[in-house]
């Protein structure tokens, strides 16, 4: 689910950059952007039905209560991607449309595109912590996949040093963040 949501985010960031590049290039060439250049219907939405909670409960049973951070931060990821997509789709595209078709946007084209380029970059920078979260989750999966564990030893899995370190890493990733 984390990979799916991050994939939606990456595609929407890339699409936003394509829109801004087209807008800037056409304005620089003295060509008026067409409605297709800033259309809002090409943005992806993540599939909410993919957000299963059972895998997180299994992770908590396996790694201990501290593993709740994976569930909590995945919920933050959903909100983060929704916020970014809304900015790209309903703020940026509407502002570009108003600039081209209306008269309510009073800044010049360069300032407008630079401001939205900065917003896209800010979202991209803030997304790094979720890639780090996915990396730490992969470390747990690797520990499970590479060493045979008997059912009766599953409770001891949470006491392994690499699991404790992974949970500590995740705490540190999000300690100083805004989510």
GROMACS .gro file of N, CA and C in nm:
model
  537
    1UNK      N    1   0.083  -0.119   0.000
    1UNK     CA    2   0.000   0.000   0.000
    1UNK      C    3   0.088   0.126   0.000
    2UNK      N    4   0.197   0.123   0.074
    2UNK     CA    5   0.285   0.240   0.078
    2UNK      C    6   0.343   0.264  -0.061
    3UNK      N    7   0.383   0.157  -0.128
    3UNK     CA    8   0.440   0.171  -0.263
    3UNK      C    9   0.337   0.226  -0.360
    4UNK      N   10   0.213   0.181  -0.351
    4UNK     CA   11   0.107   0.230  -0.439
    4UNK      C   12   0.086   0.380  -0.419
    5UNK      N   13   0.074   0.422  -0.295
    5UNK     CA   14   0.047   0.563  -0.267
    5UNK      C   15   0.165   0.650  -0.309
    6UNK      N   16   0.287   0.604  -0.283
    6UNK     CA   17   0.404   0.679  -0.328
    6UNK      C   18   0.413   0.684  -0.480
    7UNK      N   19   0.369   0.578  -0.547
    7UNK     CA   20   0.365   0.578  -0.693
    7UNK      C   21   0.268   0.682  -0.747
    8UNK      N   22   0.152   0.693  -0.685
    8UNK     CA   23   0.055   0.795  -0.722
    8UNK      C   24   0.116   0.933  -0.702
    9UNK      N   25   0.181   0.952  -0.589
    9UNK     CA   26   0.244   1.080  -0.559
    9UNK      C   27   0.350   1.115  -0.665
   10UNK      N   28   0.438   1.020  -0.696
   10UNK     CA   29   0.544   1.045  -0.795
   10UNK      C   30   0.486   1.083  -0.930
   11UNK      N   31   0.384   1.011  -0.973
   11UNK     CA   32   0.323   1.041  -1.103
   11UNK      C   33   0.259   1.179  -1.102
   12UNK      N   34   0.191   1.215  -0.994
   12UNK     CA   35   0.127   1.346  -0.987
   12UNK      C   36   0.229   1.459  -0.981
   13UNK      N   37   0.340   1.436  -0.913
   13UNK     CA   38   0.449   1.536  -0.913
   13UNK      C   39   0.503   1.554  -1.055
   14UNK      N   40   0.529   1.443  -1.121
   14UNK     CA   41   0.583   1.448  -1.257
   14UNK      C   42   0.484   1.518  -1.351
   15UNK      N   43   0.357   1.487  -1.337
   15UNK     CA   44   0.255   1.551  -1.420
   15UNK      C   45   0.250   1.701  -1.394
   16UNK      N   46   0.261   1.740  -1.268
   16UNK     CA   47   0.262   1.882  -1.234
   16UNK      C   48   0.380   1.953  -1.298
   17UNK      N   49   0.496   1.889  -1.294
   17UNK     CA   50   0.615   1.947  -1.356
   17UNK      C   51   0.598   1.960  -1.508
   18UNK      N   52   0.534   1.861  -1.570
   18UNK     CA   53   0.507   1.870  -1.715
   18UNK      C   54   0.414   1.987  -1.745
   19UNK      N   55   0.312   2.005  -1.663
   19UNK     CA   56   0.218   2.116  -1.682
   19UNK      C   57   0.292   2.248  -1.669
   20UNK      N   58   0.373   2.262  -1.565
   20UNK     CA   59   0.445   2.388  -1.543
   20UNK      C   60   0.545   2.415  -1.655
   21UNK      N   61   0.612   2.312  -1.702
   21UNK     CA   62   0.709   2.329  -1.811
   21UNK      C   63   0.638   2.374  -1.939
   22UNK      N   64   0.527   2.311  -1.972
   22UNK     CA   65   0.451   2.349  -2.090
   22UNK      C   66   0.401   2.492  -2.078
   23UNK      N   67   0.348   2.527  -1.961
   23UNK     CA   68   0.299   2.663  -1.937
   23UNK      C   69   0.411   2.764  -1.957
   24UNK      N   70   0.525   2.739  -1.893
   24UNK     CA   71   0.637   2.833  -1.902
   24UNK      C   72   0.690   2.843  -2.045
   25UNK      N   73   0.708   2.730  -2.111
   25UNK     CA   74   0.761   2.731  -2.248
   25UNK      C   75   0.668   2.805  -2.344
   26UNK      N   76   0.540   2.781  -2.332
   26UNK     CA   77   0.446   2.849  -2.421
   26UNK      C   78   0.441   2.998  -2.392
   27UNK      N   79   0.442   3.035  -2.265
   27UNK     CA   80   0.440   3.178  -2.231
   27UNK      C   81   0.568   3.246  -2.281
   28UNK      N   82   0.682   3.179  -2.265
   28UNK     CA   83   0.810   3.236  -2.313
   28UNK      C   84   0.812   3.250  -2.465
   29UNK      N   85   0.741   3.163  -2.534
   29UNK     CA   86   0.736   3.168  -2.681
   29UNK      C   87   0.624   3.259  -2.731
   30UNK      N   88   0.549   3.319  -2.639
   30UNK     CA   89   0.440   3.407  -2.679
   30UNK      C   90   0.316   3.332  -2.725
   31UNK      N   91   0.307   3.207  -2.690
   31UNK     CA   92   0.192   3.124  -2.727
   31UNK      C   93   0.101   3.110  -2.606
   32UNK      N   94  -0.027   3.124  -2.628
   32UNK     CA   95  -0.121   3.108  -2.517
   32UNK      C   96  -0.144   2.960  -2.489
   33UNK      N   97  -0.125   2.917  -2.365
   33UNK     CA   98  -0.152   2.776  -2.332
   33UNK      C   99  -0.297   2.739  -2.359
   34UNK      N  100  -0.319   2.617  -2.401
   34UNK     CA  101  -0.454   2.570  -2.429
   34UNK      C  102  -0.511   2.503  -2.304
   35UNK      N  103  -0.643   2.488  -2.296
   35UNK     CA  104  -0.704   2.423  -2.180
   35UNK      C  105  -0.649   2.283  -2.152
   36UNK      N  106  -0.609   2.211  -2.256
   36UNK     CA  107  -0.552   2.078  -2.235
   36UNK      C  108  -0.419   2.084  -2.159
   37UNK      N  109  -0.351   2.198  -2.168
   37UNK     CA  110  -0.220   2.212  -2.102
   37UNK      C  111  -0.230   2.216  -1.950
   38UNK      N  112  -0.345   2.254  -1.898
   38UNK     CA  113  -0.362   2.263  -1.753
   38UNK      C  114  -0.488   2.189  -1.707
   39UNK      N  115  -0.527   2.088  -1.783
   39UNK     CA  116  -0.646   2.009  -1.749
   39UNK      C  117  -0.625   1.935  -1.617
   40UNK      N  118  -0.732   1.923  -1.543
   40UNK     CA  119  -0.724   1.861  -1.410
   40UNK      C  120  -0.756   1.712  -1.410
   41UNK      N  121  -0.793   1.657  -1.523
   41UNK     CA  122  -0.842   1.518  -1.524
   41UNK      C  123  -0.733   1.411  -1.539
   42UNK      N  124  -0.609   1.449  -1.547
   42UNK     CA  125  -0.501   1.350  -1.565
   42UNK      C  126  -0.431   1.311  -1.436
   43UNK      N  127  -0.475   1.366  -1.325
   43UNK     CA  128  -0.412   1.333  -1.198
   43UNK      C  129  -0.468   1.201  -1.145
   44UNK      N  130  -0.382   1.124  -1.084
   44UNK     CA  131  -0.422   0.994  -1.028
   44UNK      C  132  -0.469   1.012  -0.885
   45UNK      N  133  -0.553   0.921  -0.842
   45UNK     CA  134  -0.595   0.912  -0.701
   45UNK      C  135  -0.559   0.773  -0.653
   46UNK      N  136  -0.515   0.764  -0.530
   46UNK     CA  137  -0.482   0.632  -0.477
   46UNK      C  138  -0.610   0.555  -0.448
   47UNK      N  139  -0.595   0.426  -0.443
   47UNK     CA  140  -0.710   0.339  -0.417
   47UNK      C  141  -0.724   0.319  -0.267
   48UNK      N  142  -0.826   0.382  -0.210
   48UNK     CA  143  -0.846   0.374  -0.066
   48UNK      C  144  -0.875   0.232  -0.019
   49UNK      N  145  -0.931   0.152  -0.107
   49UNK     CA  146  -0.962   0.015  -0.067
   49UNK      C  147  -0.836  -0.068  -0.044
   50UNK      N  148  -0.721  -0.017  -0.084
   50UNK     CA  149  -0.595  -0.088  -0.060
   50UNK      C  150  -0.542  -0.069   0.082
   51UNK      N  151  -0.601   0.022   0.155
   51UNK     CA  152  -0.550   0.049   0.289
   51UNK      C  153  -0.609  -0.052   0.388
   52UNK      N  154  -0.547  -0.167   0.389
   52UNK     CA  155  -0.587  -0.273   0.482
   52UNK      C  156  -0.516  -0.250   0.615
   53UNK      N  157  -0.587  -0.273   0.724
   53UNK     CA  158  -0.524  -0.257   0.855
   53UNK      C  159  -0.467  -0.388   0.907
   54UNK      N  160  -0.515  -0.501   0.858
   54UNK     CA  161  -0.468  -0.630   0.910
   54UNK      C  162  -0.316  -0.648   0.900
   55UNK      N  163  -0.253  -0.610   0.789
   55UNK     CA  164  -0.107  -0.627   0.785
   55UNK      C  165  -0.034  -0.546   0.893
   56UNK      N  166  -0.089  -0.432   0.928
   56UNK     CA  167  -0.026  -0.352   1.033
   56UNK      C  168  -0.042  -0.418   1.169
   57UNK      N  169  -0.158  -0.479   1.193
   57UNK     CA  170  -0.177  -0.551   1.319
   57UNK      C  171  -0.083  -0.671   1.328
   58UNK      N  172  -0.062  -0.737   1.215
   58UNK     CA  173   0.034  -0.849   1.214
   58UNK      C  174   0.175  -0.798   1.243
   59UNK      N  175   0.208  -0.683   1.186
   59UNK     CA  176   0.339  -0.624   1.211
   59UNK      C  177   0.356  -0.586   1.358
   60UNK      N  178   0.251  -0.534   1.418
   60UNK     CA  179   0.254  -0.498   1.561
   60UNK      C  180   0.270  -0.623   1.646
   61UNK      N  181   0.199  -0.730   1.612
   61UNK     CA  182   0.214  -0.855   1.686
   61UNK      C  183   0.356  -0.909   1.674
   62UNK      N  184   0.414  -0.893   1.559
   62UNK     CA  185   0.547  -0.946   1.533
   62UNK      C  186   0.658  -0.861   1.597
   63UNK      N  187   0.644  -0.728   1.587
   63UNK     CA  188   0.753  -0.638   1.629
   63UNK      C  189   0.724  -0.563   1.758
   64UNK      N  190   0.604  -0.577   1.812
   64UNK     CA  191   0.571  -0.507   1.935
   64UNK      C  192   0.492  -0.380   1.911
   65UNK      N  193   0.444  -0.323   2.018
   65UNK     CA  194   0.357  -0.205   2.013
   65UNK      C  195   0.422  -0.086   1.943
   66UNK      N  196   0.552  -0.076   1.954
   66UNK     CA  197   0.622   0.036   1.889
   66UNK      C  198   0.604   0.035   1.737
   67UNK      N  199   0.570  -0.078   1.681
   67UNK     CA  200   0.550  -0.088   1.536
   67UNK      C  201   0.422  -0.018   1.490
   68UNK      N  202   0.341   0.031   1.583
   68UNK     CA  203   0.223   0.109   1.546
   68UNK      C  204   0.261   0.231   1.463
   69UNK      N  205   0.385   0.274   1.476
   69UNK     CA  206   0.431   0.390   1.400
   69UNK      C  207   0.418   0.368   1.249
   70UNK      N  208   0.430   0.244   1.203
   70UNK     CA  209   0.413   0.216   1.060
   70UNK      C  210   0.269   0.245   1.017
   71UNK      N  211   0.173   0.202   1.096
   71UNK     CA  212   0.032   0.228   1.067
   71UNK      C  213   0.004   0.378   1.073
   72UNK      N  214   0.051   0.442   1.179
   72UNK     CA  215   0.025   0.585   1.197
   72UNK      C  216   0.084   0.667   1.082
   73UNK      N  217   0.208   0.638   1.046
   73UNK     CA  218   0.272   0.716   0.941
   73UNK      C  219   0.216   0.684   0.803
   74UNK      N  220   0.164   0.565   0.784
   74UNK     CA  221   0.099   0.534   0.657
   74UNK      C  222  -0.030   0.615   0.644
   75UNK      N  223  -0.101   0.634   0.754
   75UNK     CA  224  -0.218   0.722   0.751
   75UNK      C  225  -0.177   0.864   0.717
   76UNK      N  226  -0.065   0.910   0.774
   76UNK     CA  227  -0.014   1.043   0.741
   76UNK      C  228   0.024   1.051   0.593
   77UNK      N  229   0.079   0.942   0.541
   77UNK     CA  230   0.115   0.939   0.399
   77UNK      C  231  -0.009   0.958   0.312
   78UNK      N  232  -0.118   0.890   0.344
   78UNK     CA  233  -0.242   0.907   0.269
   78UNK      C  234  -0.286   1.054   0.269
   79UNK      N  235  -0.282   1.117   0.385
   79UNK     CA  236  -0.322   1.258   0.395
   79UNK      C  237  -0.225   1.347   0.317
   80UNK      N  238  -0.097   1.317   0.326
   80UNK     CA  239   0.006   1.394   0.256
   80UNK      C  240  -0.016   1.389   0.105
   81UNK      N  241  -0.038   1.271   0.051
   81UNK     CA  242  -0.057   1.256  -0.093
   81UNK      C  243  -0.188   1.321  -0.137
   82UNK      N  244  -0.291   1.310  -0.057
   82UNK     CA  245  -0.418   1.376  -0.089
   82UNK      C  246  -0.399   1.527  -0.093
   83UNK      N  247  -0.328   1.581   0.004
   83UNK     CA  248  -0.301   1.725   0.010
   83UNK      C  249  -0.221   1.770  -0.112
   84UNK      N  250  -0.117   1.696  -0.146
   84UNK     CA  251  -0.034   1.731  -0.261
   84UNK      C  252  -0.116   1.727  -0.390
   85UNK      N  253  -0.193   1.621  -0.408
   85UNK     CA  254  -0.273   1.607  -0.529
   85UNK      C  255  -0.376   1.719  -0.539
   86UNK      N  256  -0.437   1.754  -0.427
   86UNK     CA  257  -0.533   1.865  -0.429
   86UNK      C  258  -0.466   1.996  -0.468
   87UNK      N  259  -0.345   2.020  -0.418
   87UNK     CA  260  -0.272   2.141  -0.456
   87UNK      C  261  -0.243   2.140  -0.606
   88UNK      N  262  -0.192   2.030  -0.657
   88UNK     CA  263  -0.157   2.022  -0.798
   88UNK      C  264  -0.281   2.036  -0.886
   89UNK      N  265  -0.385   1.962  -0.850
   89UNK     CA  266  -0.503   1.952  -0.936
   89UNK      C  267  -0.596   2.071  -0.923
   90UNK      N  268  -0.627   2.112  -0.802
   90UNK     CA  269  -0.731   2.212  -0.782
   90UNK      C  270  -0.678   2.352  -0.755
   91UNK      N  271  -0.555   2.364  -0.713
   91UNK     CA  272  -0.499   2.496  -0.689
   91UNK      C  273  -0.416   2.539  -0.810
   92UNK      N  274  -0.313   2.463  -0.840
   92UNK     CA  275  -0.222   2.500  -0.948
   92UNK      C  276  -0.293   2.507  -1.083
   93UNK      N  277  -0.364   2.403  -1.120
   93UNK     CA  278  -0.430   2.401  -1.251
   93UNK      C  279  -0.536   2.509  -1.264
   94UNK      N  280  -0.609   2.534  -1.157
   94UNK     CA  281  -0.711   2.639  -1.160
   94UNK      C  282  -0.645   2.776  -1.170
   95UNK      N  283  -0.534   2.796  -1.099
   95UNK     CA  284  -0.462   2.924  -1.108
   95UNK      C  285  -0.409   2.946  -1.249
   96UNK      N  286  -0.355   2.842  -1.310
   96UNK     CA  287  -0.306   2.856  -1.448
   96UNK      C  288  -0.421   2.887  -1.543
   97UNK      N  289  -0.533   2.820  -1.522
   97UNK     CA  290  -0.651   2.846  -1.605
   97UNK      C  291  -0.697   2.991  -1.588
   98UNK      N  292  -0.703   3.037  -1.464
   98UNK     CA  293  -0.743   3.176  -1.439
   98UNK      C  294  -0.644   3.275  -1.501
   99UNK      N  295  -0.518   3.241  -1.497
   99UNK     CA  296  -0.418   3.328  -1.557
   99UNK      C  297  -0.441   3.340  -1.707
  100UNK      N  298  -0.467   3.227  -1.772
  100UNK     CA  299  -0.482   3.225  -1.917
  100UNK      C  300  -0.619   3.278  -1.959
  101UNK      N  301  -0.725   3.234  -1.892
  101UNK     CA  302  -0.861   3.263  -1.938
  101UNK      C  303  -0.929   3.378  -1.864
  102UNK      N  304  -0.881   3.408  -1.746
  102UNK     CA  305  -0.948   3.510  -1.665
  102UNK      C  306  -0.859   3.630  -1.644
  103UNK      N  307  -0.897   3.709  -1.545
  103UNK     CA  308  -0.817   3.828  -1.516
  103UNK      C  309  -0.797   3.847  -1.366
  104UNK      N  310  -0.815   3.741  -1.289
  104UNK     CA  311  -0.803   3.753  -1.144
  104UNK      C  312  -0.661   3.729  -1.093
  105UNK      N  313  -0.575   3.670  -1.172
  105UNK     CA  314  -0.437   3.645  -1.131
  105UNK      C  315  -0.354   3.765  -1.177
  106UNK      N  316  -0.294   3.833  -1.081
  106UNK     CA  317  -0.225   3.958  -1.113
  106UNK      C  318  -0.074   3.945  -1.122
  107UNK      N  319  -0.017   3.831  -1.089
  107UNK     CA  320   0.128   3.814  -1.101
  107UNK      C  321   0.163   3.774  -1.244
  108UNK      N  322   0.290   3.789  -1.279
  108UNK     CA  323   0.332   3.751  -1.413
  108UNK      C  324   0.348   3.599  -1.422
  109UNK      N  325   0.358   3.549  -1.543
  109UNK     CA  326   0.364   3.404  -1.567
  109UNK      C  327   0.484   3.339  -1.500
  110UNK      N  328   0.599   3.405  -1.502
  110UNK     CA  329   0.719   3.348  -1.442
  110UNK      C  330   0.702   3.333  -1.291
  111UNK      N  331   0.650   3.435  -1.226
  111UNK     CA  332   0.628   3.428  -1.081
  111UNK      C  333   0.529   3.318  -1.048
  112UNK      N  334   0.422   3.309  -1.125
  112UNK     CA  335   0.321   3.207  -1.101
  112UNK      C  336   0.382   3.067  -1.115
  113UNK      N  337   0.452   3.043  -1.223
  113UNK     CA  338   0.510   2.910  -1.242
  113UNK      C  339   0.621   2.882  -1.142
  114UNK      N  340   0.700   2.982  -1.107
  114UNK     CA  341   0.806   2.964  -1.006
  114UNK      C  342   0.748   2.928  -0.870
  115UNK      N  343   0.639   2.993  -0.833
  115UNK     CA  344   0.575   2.965  -0.704
  115UNK      C  345   0.524   2.821  -0.698
  116UNK      N  346   0.463   2.775  -0.805
  116UNK     CA  347   0.413   2.638  -0.805
  116UNK      C  348   0.526   2.536  -0.820
  117UNK      N  349   0.631   2.573  -0.891
  117UNK     CA  350   0.747   2.485  -0.899
  117UNK      C  351   0.808   2.465  -0.760
  118UNK      N  352   0.814   2.572  -0.683
  118UNK     CA  353   0.864   2.563  -0.546
  118UNK      C  354   0.773   2.473  -0.462
  119UNK      N  355   0.642   2.487  -0.478
  119UNK     CA  356   0.548   2.404  -0.402
  119UNK      C  357   0.564   2.256  -0.436
  120UNK      N  358   0.582   2.225  -0.564
  120UNK     CA  359   0.602   2.086  -0.605
  120UNK      C  360   0.732   2.032  -0.546
  121UNK      N  361   0.837   2.113  -0.552
  121UNK     CA  362   0.966   2.071  -0.495
  121UNK      C  363   0.954   2.050  -0.344
  122UNK      N  364   0.883   2.139  -0.276
  122UNK     CA  365   0.865   2.123  -0.131
  122UNK      C  366   0.795   1.991  -0.099
  123UNK      N  367   0.691   1.960  -0.172
  123UNK     CA  368   0.622   1.832  -0.151
  123UNK      C  369   0.716   1.715  -0.181
  124UNK      N  370   0.791   1.727  -0.287
  124UNK     CA  371   0.885   1.620  -0.322
  124UNK      C  372   0.987   1.599  -0.211
  125UNK      N  373   1.041   1.708  -0.158
  125UNK     CA  374   1.138   1.698  -0.049
  125UNK      C  375   1.077   1.634   0.076
  126UNK      N  376   0.954   1.673   0.107
  126UNK     CA  377   0.888   1.620   0.226
  126UNK      C  378   0.851   1.472   0.211
  127UNK      N  379   0.842   1.425   0.088
  127UNK     CA  380   0.805   1.285   0.065
  127UNK      C  381   0.918   1.188   0.101
  128UNK      N  382   1.040   1.237   0.111
  128UNK     CA  383   1.154   1.149   0.134
  128UNK      C  384   1.136   1.062   0.259
  129UNK      N  385   1.076   1.118   0.362
  129UNK     CA  386   1.060   1.042   0.487
  129UNK      C  387   0.973   0.917   0.466
  130UNK      N  388   0.881   0.923   0.370
  130UNK     CA  389   0.797   0.806   0.344
  130UNK      C  390   0.873   0.698   0.266
  131UNK      N  391   0.966   0.739   0.184
  131UNK     CA  392   1.054   0.642   0.119
  131UNK      C  393   1.145   0.578   0.223
  132UNK      N  394   1.189   0.658   0.319
  132UNK     CA  395   1.270   0.604   0.428
  132UNK      C  396   1.189   0.505   0.512
  133UNK      N  397   1.062   0.535   0.535
  133UNK     CA  398   0.972   0.445   0.607
  133UNK      C  399   0.962   0.311   0.533
  134UNK      N  400   0.944   0.318   0.404
  134UNK     CA  401   0.935   0.197   0.322
  134UNK      C  402   1.066   0.117   0.330
  135UNK      N  403   1.177   0.185   0.329
  135UNK     CA  404   1.307   0.119   0.340
  135UNK      C  405   1.319   0.044   0.473
  136UNK      N  406   1.275   0.105   0.581
  136UNK     CA  407   1.282   0.039   0.712
  136UNK      C  408   1.187  -0.080   0.718
  137UNK      N  409   1.073  -0.068   0.656
  137UNK     CA  410   0.979  -0.181   0.649
  137UNK      C  411   1.041  -0.297   0.570
  138UNK      N  412   1.113  -0.264   0.467
  138UNK     CA  413   1.182  -0.367   0.388
  138UNK      C  414   1.288  -0.439   0.470
  139UNK      N  415   1.350  -0.370   0.563
  139UNK     CA  416   1.449  -0.434   0.650
  139UNK      C  417   1.384  -0.541   0.737
  140UNK      N  418   1.264  -0.513   0.786
  140UNK     CA  419   1.192  -0.613   0.865
  140UNK      C  420   1.157  -0.733   0.777
  141UNK      N  421   1.108  -0.705   0.658
  141UNK     CA  422   1.074  -0.814   0.565
  141UNK      C  423   1.197  -0.897   0.532
  142UNK      N  424   1.310  -0.832   0.513
  142UNK     CA  425   1.433  -0.904   0.482
  142UNK      C  426   1.473  -0.995   0.598
  143UNK      N  427   1.459  -0.944   0.721
  143UNK     CA  428   1.493  -1.026   0.838
  143UNK      C  429   1.403  -1.150   0.844
  144UNK      N  430   1.277  -1.135   0.809
  144UNK     CA  431   1.185  -1.249   0.809
  144UNK      C  432   1.216  -1.348   0.697
  145UNK      N  433   1.256  -1.296   0.584
  145UNK     CA  434   1.277  -1.381   0.466
  145UNK      C  435   1.410  -1.456   0.467
  146UNK      N  436   1.508  -1.402   0.534
  146UNK     CA  437   1.643  -1.460   0.522
  146UNK      C  438   1.679  -1.558   0.632
  147UNK      N  439   1.603  -1.559   0.738
  147UNK     CA  440   1.636  -1.651   0.847
  147UNK      C  441   1.512  -1.731   0.884
  148UNK      N  442   1.522  -1.862   0.881
  148UNK     CA  443   1.405  -1.942   0.917
  148UNK      C  444   1.367  -1.920   1.064
  149UNK      N  445   1.239  -1.895   1.085
  149UNK     CA  446   1.190  -1.873   1.221
  149UNK      C  447   1.076  -1.970   1.246
  150UNK      N  448   1.083  -2.037   1.355
  150UNK     CA  449   0.975  -2.128   1.392
  150UNK      C  450   0.864  -2.048   1.460
  151UNK      N  451   0.746  -2.102   1.452
  151UNK     CA  452   0.631  -2.033   1.507
  151UNK      C  453   0.651  -1.997   1.654
  152UNK      N  454   0.706  -2.088   1.732
  152UNK     CA  455   0.722  -2.061   1.876
  152UNK      C  456   0.826  -1.952   1.903
  153UNK      N  457   0.908  -1.919   1.802
  153UNK     CA  458   1.010  -1.815   1.820
  153UNK      C  459   0.966  -1.678   1.767
  154UNK      N  460   0.845  -1.671   1.715
  154UNK     CA  461   0.799  -1.543   1.660
  154UNK      C  462   0.794  -1.432   1.766
  155UNK      N  463   0.759  -1.466   1.888
  155UNK     CA  464   0.753  -1.365   1.995
  155UNK      C  465   0.891  -1.304   2.021
  156UNK      N  466   0.995  -1.381   1.996
  156UNK     CA  467   1.131  -1.333   2.020
  156UNK      C  468   1.181  -1.243   1.907
  157UNK      N  469   1.108  -1.242   1.795
  157UNK     CA  470   1.150  -1.163   1.680
  157UNK      C  471   1.166  -1.015   1.717
  158UNK      N  472   1.073  -0.963   1.796
  158UNK     CA  473   1.076  -0.822   1.836
  158UNK      C  474   1.198  -0.788   1.921
  159UNK      N  475   1.260  -0.888   1.982
  159UNK     CA  476   1.377  -0.864   2.067
  159UNK      C  477   1.508  -0.863   1.989
  160UNK      N  478   1.502  -0.892   1.863
  160UNK     CA  479   1.624  -0.892   1.781
  160UNK      C  480   1.677  -0.749   1.766
  161UNK      N  481   1.807  -0.735   1.769
  161UNK     CA  482   1.869  -0.603   1.764
  161UNK      C  483   1.833  -0.527   1.636
  162UNK      N  484   1.831  -0.595   1.522
  162UNK     CA  485   1.801  -0.524   1.397
  162UNK      C  486   1.656  -0.475   1.393
  163UNK      N  487   1.567  -0.544   1.460
  163UNK     CA  488   1.427  -0.500   1.466
  163UNK      C  489   1.416  -0.378   1.557
  164UNK      N  490   1.480  -0.385   1.671
  164UNK     CA  491   1.481  -0.269   1.762
  164UNK      C  492   1.542  -0.147   1.693
  165UNK      N  493   1.650  -0.170   1.619
  165UNK     CA  494   1.716  -0.059   1.548
  165UNK      C  495   1.626  -0.002   1.439
  166UNK      N  496   1.557  -0.088   1.369
  166UNK     CA  497   1.465  -0.043   1.264
  166UNK      C  498   1.355   0.044   1.323
  167UNK      N  499   1.297   0.002   1.433
  167UNK     CA  500   1.192   0.081   1.497
  167UNK      C  501   1.247   0.215   1.547
  168UNK      N  502   1.368   0.214   1.597
  168UNK     CA  503   1.432   0.338   1.641
  168UNK      C  504   1.457   0.430   1.521
  169UNK      N  505   1.499   0.373   1.411
  169UNK     CA  506   1.521   0.453   1.289
  169UNK      C  507   1.393   0.522   1.245
  170UNK      N  508   1.282   0.448   1.248
  170UNK     CA  509   1.154   0.506   1.206
  170UNK      C  510   1.114   0.620   1.299
  171UNK      N  511   1.133   0.599   1.428
  171UNK     CA  512   1.102   0.707   1.524
  171UNK      C  513   1.184   0.832   1.491
  172UNK      N  514   1.311   0.812   1.460
  172UNK     CA  515   1.398   0.926   1.430
  172UNK      C  516   1.361   0.994   1.299
  173UNK      N  517   1.316   0.918   1.203
  173UNK     CA  518   1.273   0.976   1.075
  173UNK      C  519   1.161   1.076   1.097
  174UNK      N  520   1.068   1.040   1.184
  174UNK     CA  521   0.948   1.123   1.201
  174UNK      C  522   0.954   1.212   1.325
  175UNK      N  523   1.061   1.203   1.401
  175UNK     CA  524   1.071   1.282   1.525
  175UNK      C  525   1.061   1.432   1.498
  176UNK      N  526   1.133   1.479   1.401
  176UNK     CA  527   1.138   1.622   1.374
  176UNK      C  528   1.057   1.662   1.252
  177UNK      N  529   0.963   1.578   1.215
  177UNK     CA  530   0.885   1.611   1.097
  177UNK      C  531   0.751   1.669   1.138
  178UNK      N  532   0.682   1.722   1.038
  178UNK     CA  533   0.552   1.785   1.065
  178UNK      C  534   0.437   1.686   1.061
  179UNK      N  535   0.466   1.557   1.052
  179UNK     CA  536   0.357   1.458   1.056
  179UNK      C  537   0.392   1.345   1.148
   0.00000   0.00000   0.00000
